[in-house]
mmCIF file of C-alpha atoms in Angstrom:
data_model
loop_
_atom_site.group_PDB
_atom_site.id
_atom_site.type_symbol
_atom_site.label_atom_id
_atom_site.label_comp_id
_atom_site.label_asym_id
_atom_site.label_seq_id
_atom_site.Cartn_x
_atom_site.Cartn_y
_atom_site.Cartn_z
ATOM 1 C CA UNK A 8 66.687 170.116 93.056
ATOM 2 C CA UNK A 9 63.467 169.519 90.878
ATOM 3 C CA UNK A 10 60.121 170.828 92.724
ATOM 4 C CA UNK A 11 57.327 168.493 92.168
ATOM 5 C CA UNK A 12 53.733 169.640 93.269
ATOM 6 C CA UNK A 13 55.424 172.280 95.637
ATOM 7 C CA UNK A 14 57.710 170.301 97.552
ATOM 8 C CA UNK A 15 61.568 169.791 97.005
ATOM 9 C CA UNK A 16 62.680 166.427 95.595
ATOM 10 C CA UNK A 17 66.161 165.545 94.589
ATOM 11 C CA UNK A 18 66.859 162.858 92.414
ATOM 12 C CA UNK A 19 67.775 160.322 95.094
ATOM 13 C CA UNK A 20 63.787 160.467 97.074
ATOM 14 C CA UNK A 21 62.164 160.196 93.650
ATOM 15 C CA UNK A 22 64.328 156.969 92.949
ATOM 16 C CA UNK A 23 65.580 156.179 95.515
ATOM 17 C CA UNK A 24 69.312 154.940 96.125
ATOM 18 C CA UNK A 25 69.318 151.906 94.075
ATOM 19 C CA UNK A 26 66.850 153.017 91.578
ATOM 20 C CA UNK A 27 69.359 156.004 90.815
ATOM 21 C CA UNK A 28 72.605 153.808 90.848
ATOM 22 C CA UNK A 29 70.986 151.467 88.690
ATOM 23 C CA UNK A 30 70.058 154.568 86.172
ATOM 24 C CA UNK A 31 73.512 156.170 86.308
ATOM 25 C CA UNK A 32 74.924 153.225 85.622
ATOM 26 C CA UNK A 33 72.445 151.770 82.544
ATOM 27 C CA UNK A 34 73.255 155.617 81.349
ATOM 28 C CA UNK A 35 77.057 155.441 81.920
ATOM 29 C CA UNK A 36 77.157 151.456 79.834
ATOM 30 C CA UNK A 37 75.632 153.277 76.805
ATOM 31 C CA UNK A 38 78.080 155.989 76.510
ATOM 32 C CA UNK A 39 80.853 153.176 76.687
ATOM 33 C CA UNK A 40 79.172 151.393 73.681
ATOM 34 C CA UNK A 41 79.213 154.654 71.344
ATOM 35 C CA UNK A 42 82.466 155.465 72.803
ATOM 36 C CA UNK A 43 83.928 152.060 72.209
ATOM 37 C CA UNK A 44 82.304 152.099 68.814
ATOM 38 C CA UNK A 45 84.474 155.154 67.916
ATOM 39 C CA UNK A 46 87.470 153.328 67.984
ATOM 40 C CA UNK A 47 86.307 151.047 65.119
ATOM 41 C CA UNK A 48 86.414 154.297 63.195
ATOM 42 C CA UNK A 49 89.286 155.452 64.591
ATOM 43 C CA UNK A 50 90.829 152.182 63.112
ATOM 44 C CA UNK A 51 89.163 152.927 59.857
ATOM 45 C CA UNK A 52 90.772 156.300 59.457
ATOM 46 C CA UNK A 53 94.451 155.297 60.596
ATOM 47 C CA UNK A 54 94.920 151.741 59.100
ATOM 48 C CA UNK A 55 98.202 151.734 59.477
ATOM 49 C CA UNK A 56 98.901 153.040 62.882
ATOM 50 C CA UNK A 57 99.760 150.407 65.118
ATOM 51 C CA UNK A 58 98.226 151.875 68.228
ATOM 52 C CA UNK A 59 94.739 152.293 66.817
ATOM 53 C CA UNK A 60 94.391 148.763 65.672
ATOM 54 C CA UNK A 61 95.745 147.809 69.296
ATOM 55 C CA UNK A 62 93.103 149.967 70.310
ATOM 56 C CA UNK A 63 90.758 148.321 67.885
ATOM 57 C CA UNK A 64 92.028 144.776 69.531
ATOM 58 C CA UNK A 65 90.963 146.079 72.861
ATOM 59 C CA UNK A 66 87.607 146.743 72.115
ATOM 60 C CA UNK A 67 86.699 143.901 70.259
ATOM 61 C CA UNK A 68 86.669 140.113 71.309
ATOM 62 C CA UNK A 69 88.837 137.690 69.632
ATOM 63 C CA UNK A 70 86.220 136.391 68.239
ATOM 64 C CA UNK A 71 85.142 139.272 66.342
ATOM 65 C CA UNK A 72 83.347 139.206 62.860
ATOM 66 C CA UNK A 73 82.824 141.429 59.969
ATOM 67 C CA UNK A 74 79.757 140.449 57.826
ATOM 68 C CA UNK A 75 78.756 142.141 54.843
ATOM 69 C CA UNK A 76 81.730 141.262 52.897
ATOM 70 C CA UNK A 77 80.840 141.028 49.044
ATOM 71 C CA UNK A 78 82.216 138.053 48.262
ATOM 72 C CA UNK A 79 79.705 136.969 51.041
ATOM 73 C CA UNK A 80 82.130 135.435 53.191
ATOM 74 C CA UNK A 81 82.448 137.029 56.808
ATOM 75 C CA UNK A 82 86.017 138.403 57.904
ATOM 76 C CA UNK A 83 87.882 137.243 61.593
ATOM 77 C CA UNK A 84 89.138 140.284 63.218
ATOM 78 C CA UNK A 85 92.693 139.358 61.963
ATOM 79 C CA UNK A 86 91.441 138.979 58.055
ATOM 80 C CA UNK A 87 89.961 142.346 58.672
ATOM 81 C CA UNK A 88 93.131 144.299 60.259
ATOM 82 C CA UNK A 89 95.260 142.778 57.263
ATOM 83 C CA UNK A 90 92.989 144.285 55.024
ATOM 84 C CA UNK A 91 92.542 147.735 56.932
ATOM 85 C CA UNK A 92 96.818 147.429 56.598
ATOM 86 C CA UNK A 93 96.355 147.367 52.792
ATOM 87 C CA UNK A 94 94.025 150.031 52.919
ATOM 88 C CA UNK A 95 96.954 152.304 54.466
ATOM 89 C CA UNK A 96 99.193 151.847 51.573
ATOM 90 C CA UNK A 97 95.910 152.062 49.113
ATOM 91 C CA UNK A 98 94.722 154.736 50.557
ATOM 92 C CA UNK A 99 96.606 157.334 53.077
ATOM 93 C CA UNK A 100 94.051 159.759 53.275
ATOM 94 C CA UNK A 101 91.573 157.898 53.985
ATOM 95 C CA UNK A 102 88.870 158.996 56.055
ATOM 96 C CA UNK A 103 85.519 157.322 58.070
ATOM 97 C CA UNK A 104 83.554 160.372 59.615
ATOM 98 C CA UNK A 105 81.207 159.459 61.811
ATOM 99 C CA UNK A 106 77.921 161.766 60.902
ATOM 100 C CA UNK A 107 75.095 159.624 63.323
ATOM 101 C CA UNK A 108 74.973 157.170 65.965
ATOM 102 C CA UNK A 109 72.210 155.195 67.568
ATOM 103 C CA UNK A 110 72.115 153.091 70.215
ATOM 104 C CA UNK A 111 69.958 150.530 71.918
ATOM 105 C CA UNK A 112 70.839 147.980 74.662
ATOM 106 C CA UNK A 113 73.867 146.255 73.125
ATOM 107 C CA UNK A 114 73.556 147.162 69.603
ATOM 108 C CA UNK A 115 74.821 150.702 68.255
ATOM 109 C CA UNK A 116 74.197 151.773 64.452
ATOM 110 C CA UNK A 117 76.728 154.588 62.919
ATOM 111 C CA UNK A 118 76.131 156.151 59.729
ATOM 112 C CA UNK A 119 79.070 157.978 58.424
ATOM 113 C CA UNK A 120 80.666 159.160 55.570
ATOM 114 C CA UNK A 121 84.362 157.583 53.584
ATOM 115 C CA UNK A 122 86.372 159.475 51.902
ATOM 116 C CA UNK A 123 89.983 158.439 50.350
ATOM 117 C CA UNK A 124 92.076 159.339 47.333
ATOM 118 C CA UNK A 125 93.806 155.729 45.872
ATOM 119 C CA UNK A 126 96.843 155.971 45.204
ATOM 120 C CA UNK A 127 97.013 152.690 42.813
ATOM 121 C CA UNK A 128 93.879 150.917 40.970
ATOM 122 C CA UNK A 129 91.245 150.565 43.467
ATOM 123 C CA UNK A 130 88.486 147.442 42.752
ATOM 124 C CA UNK A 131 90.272 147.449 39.099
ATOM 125 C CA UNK A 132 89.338 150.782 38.589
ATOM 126 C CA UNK A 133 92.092 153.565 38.133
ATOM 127 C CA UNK A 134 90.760 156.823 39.771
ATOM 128 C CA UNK A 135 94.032 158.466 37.828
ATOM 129 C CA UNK A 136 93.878 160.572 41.645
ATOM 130 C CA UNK A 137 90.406 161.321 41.322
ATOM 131 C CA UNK A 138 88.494 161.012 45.320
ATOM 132 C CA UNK A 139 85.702 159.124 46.416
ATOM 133 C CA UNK A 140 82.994 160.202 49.147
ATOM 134 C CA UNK A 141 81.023 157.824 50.223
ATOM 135 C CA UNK A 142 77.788 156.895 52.750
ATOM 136 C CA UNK A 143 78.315 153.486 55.260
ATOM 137 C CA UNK A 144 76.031 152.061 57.460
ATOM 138 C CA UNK A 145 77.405 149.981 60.002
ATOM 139 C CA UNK A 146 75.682 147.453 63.177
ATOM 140 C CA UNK A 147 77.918 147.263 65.742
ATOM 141 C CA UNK A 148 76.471 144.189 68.176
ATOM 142 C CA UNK A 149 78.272 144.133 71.833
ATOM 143 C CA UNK A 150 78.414 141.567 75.039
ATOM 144 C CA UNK A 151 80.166 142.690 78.170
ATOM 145 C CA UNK A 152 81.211 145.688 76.613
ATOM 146 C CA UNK A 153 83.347 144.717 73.469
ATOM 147 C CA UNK A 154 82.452 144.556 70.379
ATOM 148 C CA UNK A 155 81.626 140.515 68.952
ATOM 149 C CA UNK A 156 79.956 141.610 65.273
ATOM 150 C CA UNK A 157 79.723 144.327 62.651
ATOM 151 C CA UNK A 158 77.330 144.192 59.752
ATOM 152 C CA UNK A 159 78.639 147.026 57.278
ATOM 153 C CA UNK A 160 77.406 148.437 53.901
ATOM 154 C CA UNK A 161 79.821 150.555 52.026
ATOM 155 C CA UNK A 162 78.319 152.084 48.846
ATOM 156 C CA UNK A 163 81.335 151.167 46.851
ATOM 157 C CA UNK A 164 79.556 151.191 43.629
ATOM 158 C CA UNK A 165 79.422 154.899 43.890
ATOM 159 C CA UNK A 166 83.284 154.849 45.151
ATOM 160 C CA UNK A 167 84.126 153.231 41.697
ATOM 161 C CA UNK A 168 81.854 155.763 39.850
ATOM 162 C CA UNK A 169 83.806 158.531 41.466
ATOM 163 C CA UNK A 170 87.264 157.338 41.049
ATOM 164 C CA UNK A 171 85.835 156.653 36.774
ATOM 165 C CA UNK A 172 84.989 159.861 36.563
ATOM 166 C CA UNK A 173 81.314 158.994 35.261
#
């Protein structure tokens, strides 16, 4: 129980019982973002396991974008699970840590770190088993609780420096 000015208050008098549901409730909705926000990640670092993009299916909506694709096309949730599945073979240790997440109302930012060793010529280059570490920034935008968009940068320009070897 807090004391305020001498006299016992508990959470409930100061808000009162609908004040505090609404509270717990706003608090307990932003937790589910982040939370369903890891399991883009989660996706990201196990392309190829067929429960995480089921997982990754769950928390998104069918309609599901990815924008920030270089060619400057966006990617349909489908497009981008087919390319997470080449990824897999590409790269099986690959790795999307999440170092930072931010959220407000129903957008939540991550910054985070790739890693990966390719296993084959990666963007034309030939890393010869050489690793690359990477920053991403990535927008995740929600409505009733899935994800609908992601804007992404990937700093594969220093991937592709890494894997040269310059």
């Amino acid at each position: 129980m807090k004391t305020l000015r001498g006299t016992q208050m508990t959470m409930k008098s100061l808000f009162g019982a609908t004040s505090l549901a609404f509270v717990l409730s706003a608090t307990a909705g932003l937790a589910d973002n982040k939370e369903t926000a890891s399991v883009f990640y989660d996706l990201l670092s196990n392309p190829g396991d067929a429960a995480m993009v089921e997982a990754f299916q769950n928390a998104s909506t069918s309609e599901w974008i990815s924008i920030g694709n270089y060619t400057g096309e966006n990617k349909s949730r489908d497009a981008f699970i087919g390319q997470m599945g080449g990824f897999a073979q590409l790269m099986p240790d690959l790795d999307w840590a999440i170092q930072d997440m931010h959220e407000d109302g129903d957008t939540v930012v991550v910054r985070s770190r790739a890693t990966g060793t390719p296993v084959a010529p990666f963007f034309g280059v030939d890393g010869q088993g050489r690793s690359f570490d990477i920053l991403t920034i990535d927008i995740h935008e929600f409505e009733e609780g899935k994800i609908v968009r992601t804007y992404h940068v990937e700093d594969w320009a220093t991937a592709l420096q890494q894997l040269s070897g310059k």
